């Protein structure tokens, strides 16, 4: 501030008299207004000189003469430009900052500054990231779909590239189901239609299909080879027995076995009755869906000494099974016949059912391969039933450690359990 003091007549800097006797005291010394301003003025970060003008630029924590705050690349003044950009502590105009430090838009090849859409390893202006079909921008929050090097919005991707439902013939959209056979269908159809009891396919039409009185449904493909009478079933059993014999599992007097066919209710009832009267403990396991039953008979005769005679009353199989599926069931049931008639000791459910499933597996490996055998074998490996699935996997692992099937079976016979 200017003051007027007696005895202070000259500026300490240039010894010039003060006009009107007014001066600026600083550190106890008198200065004229110009020299006082010079003494406290900031230094220009560009030219290194004192900034004596009242108006100057302050940016990035420094002071500049007007016109000296410039782009580090093109040297253009940044005074009045809002906003400017910085990189590595240096100021840049928008044009040079974009060229030097911003990614290029994959569509227009111009720098992307500010809001950006990043996808597929590239960067786009949001307005340039568009659906290849409708050409509308795809908002980041909606997501996108990539097909043959092009991007699509959800609506157009689902309308043009999702699978066609094998049942209703329309595009499935994002949510669809598949089965072992490679069929694709809308998920909603799972609640609308039954599954084939044999192959698991959805039964979408009644043409060529079979609806059984016990609640089962058979698809057209499985219905074509459905076994409906005992004579046909017997022929399949004999063919299965021939293959088992070649594998080293001979079933004696198989041609004398009675074959019965029944629906799921008949089989379930027979299994429950047989379990109640069977000899031994825990040797009959009731599966979730009974496909077959071997009715064993044990007769004890007296006299000078007691002796037991073993026989098979009959073998029951679920009516309507496709030929190949029925063959696999007979391979399992003839396993029970083999173990019973060859004097194997009483085995736990998991061991006996596991061995019979192993016989079934070996039969499926021996017959000509097709999609049905692959389906049945995969179902066996994934079976979660602790007796059938767990027993099979344990029996198979034990068998594969032995030198031969005969060695494996003799070890089971002698030990009464898996070796």
mmCIF file of C-alpha atoms in Angstrom:
data_model
loop_
_atom_site.group_PDB
_atom_site.id
_atom_site.type_symbol
_atom_site.label_atom_id
_atom_site.label_comp_id
_atom_site.label_asym_id
_atom_site.label_seq_id
_atom_site.Cartn_x
_atom_site.Cartn_y
_atom_site.Cartn_z
ATOM 1 C CA UNK A 1 0.000 0.000 0.000
ATOM 2 C CA UNK A 2 1.180 3.563 -0.601
ATOM 3 C CA UNK A 3 2.219 5.614 2.399
ATOM 4 C CA UNK A 4 3.416 9.142 3.014
ATOM 5 C CA UNK A 5 6.177 9.458 5.611
ATOM 6 C CA UNK A 6 8.419 12.392 6.516
ATOM 7 C CA UNK A 7 12.034 11.688 5.539
ATOM 8 C CA UNK A 8 11.152 9.129 2.835
ATOM 9 C CA UNK A 9 11.655 11.120 -0.314
ATOM 10 C CA UNK A 10 13.360 8.649 -2.767
ATOM 11 C CA UNK A 11 12.847 5.038 -3.990
ATOM 12 C CA UNK A 12 15.524 2.812 -2.541
ATOM 13 C CA UNK A 13 15.908 1.142 -5.924
ATOM 14 C CA UNK A 14 16.510 4.048 -8.394
ATOM 15 C CA UNK A 15 16.849 6.976 -5.950
ATOM 16 C CA UNK A 16 14.027 8.741 -7.752
ATOM 17 C CA UNK A 17 11.804 11.033 -5.711
ATOM 18 C CA UNK A 18 8.318 9.821 -4.995
ATOM 19 C CA UNK A 19 5.574 11.747 -6.698
ATOM 20 C CA UNK A 20 3.455 13.395 -4.056
ATOM 21 C CA UNK A 21 5.721 11.783 -1.431
ATOM 22 C CA UNK A 22 3.889 8.458 -1.628
ATOM 23 C CA UNK A 23 5.791 5.133 -1.576
ATOM 24 C CA UNK A 24 5.430 1.416 -0.754
ATOM 25 C CA UNK A 25 7.284 0.257 2.365
ATOM 26 C CA UNK A 26 8.769 -3.269 2.032
ATOM 27 C CA UNK A 27 11.061 -4.807 4.661
ATOM 28 C CA UNK A 28 11.351 -1.337 6.249
ATOM 29 C CA UNK A 29 12.522 0.237 2.990
ATOM 30 C CA UNK A 30 10.654 2.628 0.682
ATOM 31 C CA UNK A 31 9.907 1.557 -2.924
ATOM 32 C CA UNK A 32 8.011 3.263 -5.697
ATOM 33 C CA UNK A 33 4.929 1.476 -6.892
ATOM 34 C CA UNK A 34 6.589 0.061 -10.061
ATOM 35 C CA UNK A 35 9.602 -1.350 -8.235
ATOM 36 C CA UNK A 36 7.467 -2.749 -5.455
ATOM 37 C CA UNK A 37 5.388 -4.616 -8.021
ATOM 38 C CA UNK A 38 8.540 -5.921 -9.724
ATOM 39 C CA UNK A 39 9.936 -7.181 -6.449
ATOM 40 C CA UNK A 40 6.893 -9.420 -5.718
ATOM 41 C CA UNK A 41 6.007 -10.356 -9.339
ATOM 42 C CA UNK A 42 6.160 -14.102 -10.288
ATOM 43 C CA UNK A 43 8.607 -15.509 -12.821
ATOM 44 C CA UNK A 44 7.281 -16.686 -16.194
ATOM 45 C CA UNK A 45 7.825 -20.462 -16.533
ATOM 46 C CA UNK A 46 8.277 -20.063 -20.316
ATOM 47 C CA UNK A 47 10.677 -17.132 -20.760
ATOM 48 C CA UNK A 48 12.118 -16.867 -17.269
ATOM 49 C CA UNK A 49 11.339 -13.172 -16.930
ATOM 50 C CA UNK A 50 9.378 -11.312 -14.266
ATOM 51 C CA UNK A 51 5.683 -10.908 -15.017
ATOM 52 C CA UNK A 52 5.003 -7.249 -14.445
ATOM 53 C CA UNK A 53 1.617 -7.106 -16.148
ATOM 54 C CA UNK A 54 -1.462 -7.267 -13.995
ATOM 55 C CA UNK A 55 -3.010 -9.977 -16.196
ATOM 56 C CA UNK A 56 -1.120 -13.255 -16.612
ATOM 57 C CA UNK A 57 -1.839 -16.998 -16.877
ATOM 58 C CA UNK A 58 -1.584 -19.552 -14.080
ATOM 59 C CA UNK A 59 -1.646 -23.274 -15.007
ATOM 60 C CA UNK A 60 -0.123 -26.534 -13.807
ATOM 61 C CA UNK A 61 1.096 -24.749 -10.647
ATOM 62 C CA UNK A 62 3.125 -22.179 -12.621
ATOM 63 C CA UNK A 63 2.748 -18.621 -13.935
ATOM 64 C CA UNK A 64 3.100 -17.433 -17.532
ATOM 65 C CA UNK A 65 3.052 -14.183 -19.475
ATOM 66 C CA UNK A 66 -0.023 -13.894 -21.610
ATOM 67 C CA UNK A 67 0.710 -15.884 -24.775
ATOM 68 C CA UNK A 68 3.555 -17.916 -23.186
ATOM 69 C CA UNK A 69 1.426 -20.858 -22.015
ATOM 70 C CA UNK A 70 1.828 -22.985 -25.160
ATOM 71 C CA UNK A 71 1.277 -26.518 -26.525
ATOM 72 C CA UNK A 72 4.437 -28.578 -26.035
ATOM 73 C CA UNK A 73 4.090 -29.945 -29.572
ATOM 74 C CA UNK A 74 2.889 -27.179 -31.925
ATOM 75 C CA UNK A 75 3.833 -24.166 -29.746
ATOM 76 C CA UNK A 76 0.347 -22.712 -30.165
ATOM 77 C CA UNK A 77 -0.833 -20.506 -27.301
ATOM 78 C CA UNK A 78 -3.276 -22.240 -24.996
ATOM 79 C CA UNK A 79 -4.564 -19.028 -23.425
ATOM 80 C CA UNK A 80 -8.336 -19.094 -23.403
ATOM 81 C CA UNK A 81 -8.509 -22.767 -24.492
ATOM 82 C CA UNK A 82 -10.611 -24.824 -22.150
ATOM 83 C CA UNK A 83 -9.864 -27.484 -21.490
ATOM 84 C CA UNK A 84 -6.245 -28.123 -22.397
ATOM 85 C CA UNK A 85 -4.670 -31.550 -21.913
ATOM 86 C CA UNK A 86 -1.560 -32.677 -20.078
ATOM 87 C CA UNK A 87 0.774 -35.623 -20.464
ATOM 88 C CA UNK A 88 4.015 -36.227 -18.589
ATOM 89 C CA UNK A 89 3.575 -32.831 -16.911
ATOM 90 C CA UNK A 90 3.414 -30.922 -20.222
ATOM 91 C CA UNK A 91 0.455 -29.071 -21.756
ATOM 92 C CA UNK A 92 -0.964 -29.966 -25.176
ATOM 93 C CA UNK A 93 -3.695 -28.643 -27.398
ATOM 94 C CA UNK A 94 -6.563 -31.039 -28.064
ATOM 95 C CA UNK A 95 -5.393 -31.844 -31.585
ATOM 96 C CA UNK A 96 -1.834 -32.798 -30.661
ATOM 97 C CA UNK A 97 -2.861 -34.588 -27.487
ATOM 98 C CA UNK A 98 -5.210 -36.755 -29.515
ATOM 99 C CA UNK A 99 -2.548 -37.543 -32.109
ATOM 100 C CA UNK A 100 0.165 -38.335 -29.578
ATOM 101 C CA UNK A 101 -1.623 -40.026 -26.705
ATOM 102 C CA UNK A 102 -5.134 -41.224 -27.665
ATOM 103 C CA UNK A 103 -6.094 -44.521 -29.360
ATOM 104 C CA UNK A 104 -7.540 -44.363 -32.856
ATOM 105 C CA UNK A 105 -11.157 -45.236 -33.509
ATOM 106 C CA UNK A 106 -11.424 -48.581 -35.312
ATOM 107 C CA UNK A 107 -14.132 -47.116 -37.532
ATOM 108 C CA UNK A 108 -13.023 -43.584 -38.488
ATOM 109 C CA UNK A 109 -9.335 -43.782 -37.526
ATOM 110 C CA UNK A 110 -9.595 -40.482 -35.633
ATOM 111 C CA UNK A 111 -8.372 -40.087 -32.029
ATOM 112 C CA UNK A 112 -10.846 -41.144 -29.356
ATOM 113 C CA UNK A 113 -10.878 -38.567 -26.577
ATOM 114 C CA UNK A 114 -13.222 -38.631 -23.619
ATOM 115 C CA UNK A 115 -15.882 -41.338 -23.603
ATOM 116 C CA UNK A 116 -14.796 -44.454 -25.489
ATOM 117 C CA UNK A 117 -16.100 -47.915 -26.313
ATOM 118 C CA UNK A 118 -13.446 -50.582 -25.846
ATOM 119 C CA UNK A 119 -14.089 -54.053 -27.221
ATOM 120 C CA UNK A 120 -12.392 -56.856 -29.162
ATOM 121 C CA UNK A 121 -8.977 -55.351 -28.507
ATOM 122 C CA UNK A 122 -9.868 -51.997 -30.102
ATOM 123 C CA UNK A 123 -11.364 -48.603 -29.281
ATOM 124 C CA UNK A 124 -14.315 -46.830 -30.872
ATOM 125 C CA UNK A 125 -16.151 -43.556 -30.552
ATOM 126 C CA UNK A 126 -19.400 -44.631 -28.873
ATOM 127 C CA UNK A 127 -21.395 -43.425 -31.872
ATOM 128 C CA UNK A 128 -19.222 -45.500 -34.222
ATOM 129 C CA UNK A 129 -19.575 -48.856 -32.417
ATOM 130 C CA UNK A 130 -22.650 -49.966 -34.319
ATOM 131 C CA UNK A 131 -24.526 -53.198 -35.039
ATOM 132 C CA UNK A 132 -23.541 -54.653 -38.425
ATOM 133 C CA UNK A 133 -27.197 -55.355 -39.171
ATOM 134 C CA UNK A 134 -29.280 -52.383 -37.973
ATOM 135 C CA UNK A 135 -26.354 -49.897 -37.953
ATOM 136 C CA UNK A 136 -27.444 -48.448 -34.613
ATOM 137 C CA UNK A 137 -24.897 -47.707 -31.848
ATOM 138 C CA UNK A 138 -24.649 -50.441 -29.247
ATOM 139 C CA UNK A 139 -24.672 -49.031 -25.680
ATOM 140 C CA UNK A 140 -21.901 -50.410 -23.499
ATOM 141 C CA UNK A 141 -24.335 -51.512 -20.792
ATOM 142 C CA UNK A 142 -26.270 -53.719 -23.241
ATOM 143 C CA UNK A 143 -23.323 -55.806 -24.383
ATOM 144 C CA UNK A 144 -22.785 -57.100 -27.909
ATOM 145 C CA UNK A 145 -22.275 -60.310 -29.874
ATOM 146 C CA UNK A 146 -19.386 -61.166 -32.175
ATOM 147 C CA UNK A 147 -19.954 -63.245 -35.291
ATOM 148 C CA UNK A 148 -17.577 -63.673 -38.256
ATOM 149 C CA UNK A 149 -15.540 -60.582 -37.349
ATOM 150 C CA UNK A 150 -18.640 -58.397 -37.015
ATOM 151 C CA UNK A 151 -20.516 -57.080 -33.990
ATOM 152 C CA UNK A 152 -24.257 -57.259 -33.454
ATOM 153 C CA UNK A 153 -26.757 -56.001 -30.936
ATOM 154 C CA UNK A 154 -28.590 -58.655 -28.946
ATOM 155 C CA UNK A 155 -31.822 -58.395 -30.929
ATOM 156 C CA UNK A 156 -30.228 -58.812 -34.345
ATOM 157 C CA UNK A 157 -27.818 -61.526 -33.225
ATOM 158 C CA UNK A 158 -30.627 -63.621 -31.768
ATOM 159 C CA UNK A 159 -32.777 -63.022 -34.845
ATOM 160 C CA UNK A 160 -30.089 -64.056 -37.318
ATOM 161 C CA UNK A 161 -27.490 -66.338 -35.756
ATOM 162 C CA UNK A 162 -28.833 -68.330 -32.798
ATOM 163 C CA UNK A 163 -29.746 -71.970 -33.539
ATOM 164 C CA UNK A 164 -33.045 -72.902 -35.102
ATOM 165 C CA UNK A 165 -35.231 -74.946 -32.754
ATOM 166 C CA UNK A 166 -35.683 -78.463 -34.077
ATOM 167 C CA UNK A 167 -39.240 -78.507 -32.774
ATOM 168 C CA UNK A 168 -40.885 -75.175 -33.595
ATOM 169 C CA UNK A 169 -38.459 -74.028 -36.294
ATOM 170 C CA UNK A 170 -37.810 -70.544 -34.907
ATOM 171 C CA UNK A 171 -34.587 -69.013 -33.654
ATOM 172 C CA UNK A 172 -33.998 -70.034 -30.050
ATOM 173 C CA UNK A 173 -32.415 -66.821 -28.815
ATOM 174 C CA UNK A 174 -29.755 -66.977 -26.126
ATOM 175 C CA UNK A 175 -31.572 -69.574 -24.032
ATOM 176 C CA UNK A 176 -31.754 -73.007 -25.602
ATOM 177 C CA UNK A 177 -31.154 -76.635 -24.711
ATOM 178 C CA UNK A 178 -29.271 -79.448 -26.402
ATOM 179 C CA UNK A 179 -29.175 -83.186 -25.873
ATOM 180 C CA UNK A 180 -26.734 -86.011 -26.479
ATOM 181 C CA UNK A 181 -27.910 -86.377 -30.068
ATOM 182 C CA UNK A 182 -27.076 -82.792 -30.990
ATOM 183 C CA UNK A 183 -30.710 -81.668 -31.141
ATOM 184 C CA UNK A 184 -31.295 -77.999 -30.299
ATOM 185 C CA UNK A 185 -34.599 -76.686 -29.027
ATOM 186 C CA UNK A 186 -36.155 -73.811 -27.111
ATOM 187 C CA UNK A 187 -35.785 -74.348 -23.381
ATOM 188 C CA UNK A 188 -39.496 -73.776 -22.850
ATOM 189 C CA UNK A 189 -40.293 -77.010 -24.709
ATOM 190 C CA UNK A 190 -38.796 -79.049 -21.848
ATOM 191 C CA UNK A 191 -41.836 -78.165 -19.757
ATOM 192 C CA UNK A 192 -44.267 -78.608 -22.628
ATOM 193 C CA UNK A 193 -43.293 -82.058 -23.928
ATOM 194 C CA UNK A 194 -42.295 -85.433 -22.470
ATOM 195 C CA UNK A 195 -38.916 -87.050 -22.941
ATOM 196 C CA UNK A 196 -38.546 -90.373 -24.684
ATOM 197 C CA UNK A 197 -38.120 -92.922 -21.900
ATOM 198 C CA UNK A 198 -35.285 -94.631 -23.782
ATOM 199 C CA UNK A 199 -33.143 -92.041 -25.577
ATOM 200 C CA UNK A 200 -34.199 -88.860 -23.768
ATOM 201 C CA UNK A 201 -35.212 -86.938 -26.884
ATOM 202 C CA UNK A 202 -38.231 -84.661 -26.616
ATOM 203 C CA UNK A 203 -41.356 -86.277 -28.022
ATOM 204 C CA UNK A 204 -42.679 -83.370 -30.073
ATOM 205 C CA UNK A 205 -45.239 -85.093 -32.253
ATOM 206 C CA UNK A 206 -47.570 -88.041 -31.908
ATOM 207 C CA UNK A 207 -46.920 -89.235 -35.436
ATOM 208 C CA UNK A 208 -45.002 -92.519 -35.251
ATOM 209 C CA UNK A 209 -44.610 -92.252 -31.474
ATOM 210 C CA UNK A 210 -45.960 -94.465 -28.704
ATOM 211 C CA UNK A 211 -47.667 -93.407 -25.483
ATOM 212 C CA UNK A 212 -47.716 -96.287 -22.998
ATOM 213 C CA UNK A 213 -50.399 -96.804 -20.401
ATOM 214 C CA UNK A 214 -47.801 -96.637 -17.621
ATOM 215 C CA UNK A 215 -46.973 -93.015 -18.496
ATOM 216 C CA UNK A 216 -43.981 -93.564 -20.732
ATOM 217 C CA UNK A 217 -43.560 -91.896 -24.115
ATOM 218 C CA UNK A 218 -41.412 -93.181 -26.966
ATOM 219 C CA UNK A 219 -40.077 -91.020 -29.774
ATOM 220 C CA UNK A 220 -40.544 -92.049 -33.392
ATOM 221 C CA UNK A 221 -36.980 -93.361 -33.760
ATOM 222 C CA UNK A 222 -37.139 -95.602 -30.692
ATOM 223 C CA UNK A 223 -40.666 -96.744 -31.562
ATOM 224 C CA UNK A 224 -39.394 -98.173 -34.856
ATOM 225 C CA UNK A 225 -37.521 -101.001 -33.068
ATOM 226 C CA UNK A 226 -39.655 -101.263 -29.914
ATOM 227 C CA UNK A 227 -39.886 -104.874 -28.707
ATOM 228 C CA UNK A 228 -43.483 -105.637 -27.806
ATOM 229 C CA UNK A 229 -43.723 -109.445 -27.507
ATOM 230 C CA UNK A 230 -41.727 -112.104 -25.619
ATOM 231 C CA UNK A 231 -40.682 -114.045 -28.739
ATOM 232 C CA UNK A 232 -38.854 -111.032 -30.152
ATOM 233 C CA UNK A 233 -37.323 -110.398 -26.748
ATOM 234 C CA UNK A 234 -36.133 -114.027 -26.531
ATOM 235 C CA UNK A 235 -34.308 -113.750 -29.854
ATOM 236 C CA UNK A 236 -32.489 -110.677 -28.605
ATOM 237 C CA UNK A 237 -31.569 -112.451 -25.354
ATOM 238 C CA UNK A 238 -30.102 -115.399 -27.268
ATOM 239 C CA UNK A 239 -28.029 -113.073 -29.458
ATOM 240 C CA UNK A 240 -26.732 -111.287 -26.366
ATOM 241 C CA UNK A 241 -25.860 -114.632 -24.752
ATOM 242 C CA UNK A 242 -23.811 -115.614 -27.815
ATOM 243 C CA UNK A 243 -21.722 -112.427 -27.531
ATOM 244 C CA UNK A 244 -21.253 -112.886 -23.781
ATOM 245 C CA UNK A 245 -20.098 -116.459 -24.394
ATOM 246 C CA UNK A 246 -17.461 -115.183 -26.806
ATOM 247 C CA UNK A 247 -16.303 -112.759 -24.111
ATOM 248 C CA UNK A 248 -15.817 -115.600 -21.618
ATOM 249 C CA UNK A 249 -19.165 -115.239 -19.814
ATOM 250 C CA UNK A 250 -21.030 -118.399 -20.834
ATOM 251 C CA UNK A 251 -24.653 -118.589 -19.709
ATOM 252 C CA UNK A 252 -25.636 -122.273 -19.560
ATOM 253 C CA UNK A 253 -29.058 -123.427 -20.819
ATOM 254 C CA UNK A 254 -29.992 -119.867 -21.763
ATOM 255 C CA UNK A 255 -32.474 -121.256 -24.302
ATOM 256 C CA UNK A 256 -34.459 -122.710 -21.386
ATOM 257 C CA UNK A 257 -34.966 -119.343 -19.697
ATOM 258 C CA UNK A 258 -38.465 -117.932 -19.613
ATOM 259 C CA UNK A 259 -38.667 -114.332 -20.829
ATOM 260 C CA UNK A 260 -41.418 -112.043 -19.618
ATOM 261 C CA UNK A 261 -42.240 -108.478 -20.682
ATOM 262 C CA UNK A 262 -43.988 -106.025 -18.398
ATOM 263 C CA UNK A 263 -44.711 -102.354 -18.005
ATOM 264 C CA UNK A 264 -42.949 -100.202 -15.424
ATOM 265 C CA UNK A 265 -45.645 -100.799 -12.779
ATOM 266 C CA UNK A 266 -45.465 -104.585 -13.179
ATOM 267 C CA UNK A 267 -41.677 -104.597 -12.951
ATOM 268 C CA UNK A 268 -41.623 -102.328 -9.912
ATOM 269 C CA UNK A 269 -44.198 -104.456 -8.110
ATOM 270 C CA UNK A 270 -42.344 -107.689 -8.965
ATOM 271 C CA UNK A 271 -39.068 -106.221 -7.763
ATOM 272 C CA UNK A 272 -40.595 -105.180 -4.447
ATOM 273 C CA UNK A 273 -42.137 -108.631 -3.920
ATOM 274 C CA UNK A 274 -38.912 -110.388 -4.846
ATOM 275 C CA UNK A 275 -36.935 -108.181 -2.479
ATOM 276 C CA UNK A 276 -39.266 -109.137 0.388
ATOM 277 C CA UNK A 277 -38.887 -112.881 -0.088
ATOM 278 C CA UNK A 278 -35.311 -113.114 -1.375
ATOM 279 C CA UNK A 279 -32.691 -115.041 0.560
ATOM 280 C CA UNK A 280 -29.878 -113.040 2.137
ATOM 281 C CA UNK A 281 -29.459 -109.473 3.199
ATOM 282 C CA UNK A 282 -29.388 -106.461 0.938
ATOM 283 C CA UNK A 283 -28.875 -108.436 -2.282
ATOM 284 C CA UNK A 284 -31.662 -106.685 -4.199
ATOM 285 C CA UNK A 285 -31.446 -102.955 -4.877
ATOM 286 C CA UNK A 286 -34.470 -101.094 -6.180
ATOM 287 C CA UNK A 287 -33.361 -98.637 -8.871
ATOM 288 C CA UNK A 288 -35.178 -95.420 -9.729
ATOM 289 C CA UNK A 289 -36.445 -96.973 -12.975
ATOM 290 C CA UNK A 290 -36.488 -100.778 -13.164
ATOM 291 C CA UNK A 291 -35.643 -102.057 -16.661
ATOM 292 C CA UNK A 292 -35.227 -105.743 -15.851
ATOM 293 C CA UNK A 293 -35.468 -108.402 -13.155
ATOM 294 C CA UNK A 294 -33.901 -111.835 -12.795
ATOM 295 C CA UNK A 295 -36.021 -114.047 -10.537
ATOM 296 C CA UNK A 296 -33.598 -116.354 -8.692
ATOM 297 C CA UNK A 297 -34.808 -119.529 -6.957
ATOM 298 C CA UNK A 298 -33.016 -121.332 -4.115
ATOM 299 C CA UNK A 299 -34.406 -124.713 -3.015
ATOM 300 C CA UNK A 300 -32.935 -126.487 0.022
ATOM 301 C CA UNK A 301 -33.485 -130.239 0.129
ATOM 302 C CA UNK A 302 -33.044 -132.519 3.118
ATOM 303 C CA UNK A 303 -32.104 -136.199 3.529
ATOM 304 C CA UNK A 304 -28.849 -137.560 4.755
ATOM 305 C CA UNK A 305 -27.549 -134.001 4.408
ATOM 306 C CA UNK A 306 -28.879 -130.657 3.333
ATOM 307 C CA UNK A 307 -28.122 -129.329 -0.118
ATOM 308 C CA UNK A 308 -29.259 -126.290 -2.020
ATOM 309 C CA UNK A 309 -30.217 -126.112 -5.650
ATOM 310 C CA UNK A 310 -30.173 -122.895 -7.604
ATOM 311 C CA UNK A 311 -32.353 -122.055 -10.587
ATOM 312 C CA UNK A 312 -33.848 -119.125 -12.478
ATOM 313 C CA UNK A 313 -37.615 -118.821 -12.621
ATOM 314 C CA UNK A 314 -37.688 -116.154 -15.338
ATOM 315 C CA UNK A 315 -36.110 -112.966 -16.640
ATOM 316 C CA UNK A 316 -38.383 -109.924 -16.941
ATOM 317 C CA UNK A 317 -37.609 -106.911 -19.125
ATOM 318 C CA UNK A 318 -39.461 -103.642 -19.677
ATOM 319 C CA UNK A 319 -41.786 -103.888 -22.661
ATOM 320 C CA UNK A 320 -41.278 -101.422 -25.513
ATOM 321 C CA UNK A 321 -37.528 -100.953 -25.170
ATOM 322 C CA UNK A 322 -35.797 -100.408 -28.527
ATOM 323 C CA UNK A 323 -33.896 -103.490 -29.659
ATOM 324 C CA UNK A 324 -30.419 -102.206 -28.838
ATOM 325 C CA UNK A 325 -31.462 -100.839 -25.465
ATOM 326 C CA UNK A 326 -33.179 -104.126 -24.622
ATOM 327 C CA UNK A 327 -30.002 -105.966 -25.594
ATOM 328 C CA UNK A 328 -28.031 -103.982 -23.024
ATOM 329 C CA UNK A 329 -30.637 -104.799 -20.351
ATOM 330 C CA UNK A 330 -30.394 -108.519 -21.192
ATOM 331 C CA UNK A 331 -26.594 -108.294 -20.935
ATOM 332 C CA UNK A 332 -27.053 -107.030 -17.380
ATOM 333 C CA UNK A 333 -29.717 -109.571 -16.406
ATOM 334 C CA UNK A 334 -27.771 -112.493 -17.890
ATOM 335 C CA UNK A 335 -24.949 -111.337 -15.635
ATOM 336 C CA UNK A 336 -27.189 -112.120 -12.658
ATOM 337 C CA UNK A 337 -27.987 -115.518 -14.221
ATOM 338 C CA UNK A 338 -24.271 -116.245 -14.689
ATOM 339 C CA UNK A 339 -23.298 -115.323 -11.123
ATOM 340 C CA UNK A 340 -26.216 -117.243 -9.605
ATOM 341 C CA UNK A 341 -25.908 -120.411 -11.644
ATOM 342 C CA UNK A 342 -22.112 -120.581 -11.321
ATOM 343 C CA UNK A 343 -22.193 -120.678 -7.540
ATOM 344 C CA UNK A 344 -20.882 -117.256 -6.701
ATOM 345 C CA UNK A 345 -21.351 -116.427 -3.021
ATOM 346 C CA UNK A 346 -23.827 -113.848 -1.842
ATOM 347 C CA UNK A 347 -22.508 -110.467 -2.938
ATOM 348 C CA UNK A 348 -23.433 -107.000 -1.776
ATOM 349 C CA UNK A 349 -25.800 -105.050 -4.011
ATOM 350 C CA UNK A 350 -23.099 -102.684 -5.205
ATOM 351 C CA UNK A 351 -20.721 -105.531 -6.085
ATOM 352 C CA UNK A 352 -23.280 -107.723 -7.894
ATOM 353 C CA UNK A 353 -24.970 -104.873 -9.747
ATOM 354 C CA UNK A 354 -21.561 -103.404 -10.538
ATOM 355 C CA UNK A 355 -20.349 -106.671 -12.084
ATOM 356 C CA UNK A 356 -23.564 -107.038 -14.108
ATOM 357 C CA UNK A 357 -23.123 -103.476 -15.355
ATOM 358 C CA UNK A 358 -19.542 -104.409 -16.272
ATOM 359 C CA UNK A 359 -20.915 -107.299 -18.388
ATOM 360 C CA UNK A 360 -23.271 -104.836 -20.036
ATOM 361 C CA UNK A 361 -20.341 -102.498 -20.744
ATOM 362 C CA UNK A 362 -18.293 -105.310 -22.285
ATOM 363 C CA UNK A 363 -21.259 -106.320 -24.466
ATOM 364 C CA UNK A 364 -21.704 -102.725 -25.678
ATOM 365 C CA UNK A 365 -18.011 -102.633 -26.564
ATOM 366 C CA UNK A 366 -18.292 -105.914 -28.478
ATOM 367 C CA UNK A 367 -21.286 -105.109 -30.686
ATOM 368 C CA UNK A 368 -20.981 -102.893 -33.801
ATOM 369 C CA UNK A 369 -20.672 -99.305 -32.555
ATOM 370 C CA UNK A 370 -23.298 -96.697 -33.305
ATOM 371 C CA UNK A 371 -24.736 -93.604 -31.660
ATOM 372 C CA UNK A 372 -27.009 -95.704 -29.431
ATOM 373 C CA UNK A 373 -24.142 -97.713 -27.933
ATOM 374 C CA UNK A 374 -22.246 -94.478 -27.328
ATOM 375 C CA UNK A 375 -25.315 -92.980 -25.642
ATOM 376 C CA UNK A 376 -25.813 -96.007 -23.395
ATOM 377 C CA UNK A 377 -22.133 -96.172 -22.426
ATOM 378 C CA UNK A 378 -22.009 -92.472 -21.606
ATOM 379 C CA UNK A 379 -25.140 -92.847 -19.474
ATOM 380 C CA UNK A 380 -23.376 -95.627 -17.536
ATOM 381 C CA UNK A 381 -20.314 -93.507 -16.818
ATOM 382 C CA UNK A 382 -22.489 -90.631 -15.604
ATOM 383 C CA UNK A 383 -24.957 -92.703 -13.586
ATOM 384 C CA UNK A 384 -25.180 -91.150 -10.116
ATOM 385 C CA UNK A 385 -26.896 -94.154 -8.502
ATOM 386 C CA UNK A 386 -24.495 -95.334 -5.807
ATOM 387 C CA UNK A 387 -25.289 -99.006 -6.489
ATOM 388 C CA UNK A 388 -25.497 -99.116 -10.289
ATOM 389 C CA UNK A 389 -23.258 -96.163 -11.180
ATOM 390 C CA UNK A 390 -20.870 -96.399 -8.258
ATOM 391 C CA UNK A 391 -20.841 -100.196 -8.372
ATOM 392 C CA UNK A 392 -20.041 -100.221 -12.104
ATOM 393 C CA UNK A 393 -17.163 -97.800 -11.780
ATOM 394 C CA UNK A 394 -15.685 -99.804 -8.904
ATOM 395 C CA UNK A 395 -16.065 -103.102 -10.777
ATOM 396 C CA UNK A 396 -14.560 -101.683 -13.954
ATOM 397 C CA UNK A 397 -11.569 -100.240 -12.085
ATOM 398 C CA UNK A 398 -10.981 -103.578 -10.355
ATOM 399 C CA UNK A 399 -11.360 -105.553 -13.611
ATOM 400 C CA UNK A 400 -8.882 -103.322 -15.475
ATOM 401 C CA UNK A 401 -6.198 -104.143 -12.887
ATOM 402 C CA UNK A 402 -6.482 -107.874 -13.581
ATOM 403 C CA UNK A 403 -4.813 -109.856 -16.334
ATOM 404 C CA UNK A 404 -8.085 -111.260 -17.679
ATOM 405 C CA UNK A 405 -11.826 -111.410 -17.092
ATOM 406 C CA UNK A 406 -11.502 -114.999 -15.857
ATOM 407 C CA UNK A 407 -8.915 -113.959 -13.254
ATOM 408 C CA UNK A 408 -11.204 -111.144 -12.125
ATOM 409 C CA UNK A 409 -14.248 -113.435 -11.786
ATOM 410 C CA UNK A 410 -12.321 -116.134 -9.926
ATOM 411 C CA UNK A 411 -11.055 -113.522 -7.462
ATOM 412 C CA UNK A 412 -14.631 -112.344 -6.847
ATOM 413 C CA UNK A 413 -15.812 -115.943 -6.405
ATOM 414 C CA UNK A 414 -13.094 -116.768 -3.871
ATOM 415 C CA UNK A 415 -13.285 -113.535 -1.892
ATOM 416 C CA UNK A 416 -16.975 -112.682 -2.121
ATOM 417 C CA UNK A 417 -16.050 -109.100 -3.029
ATOM 418 C CA UNK A 418 -14.121 -107.104 -5.584
ATOM 419 C CA UNK A 419 -10.412 -107.912 -5.672
#
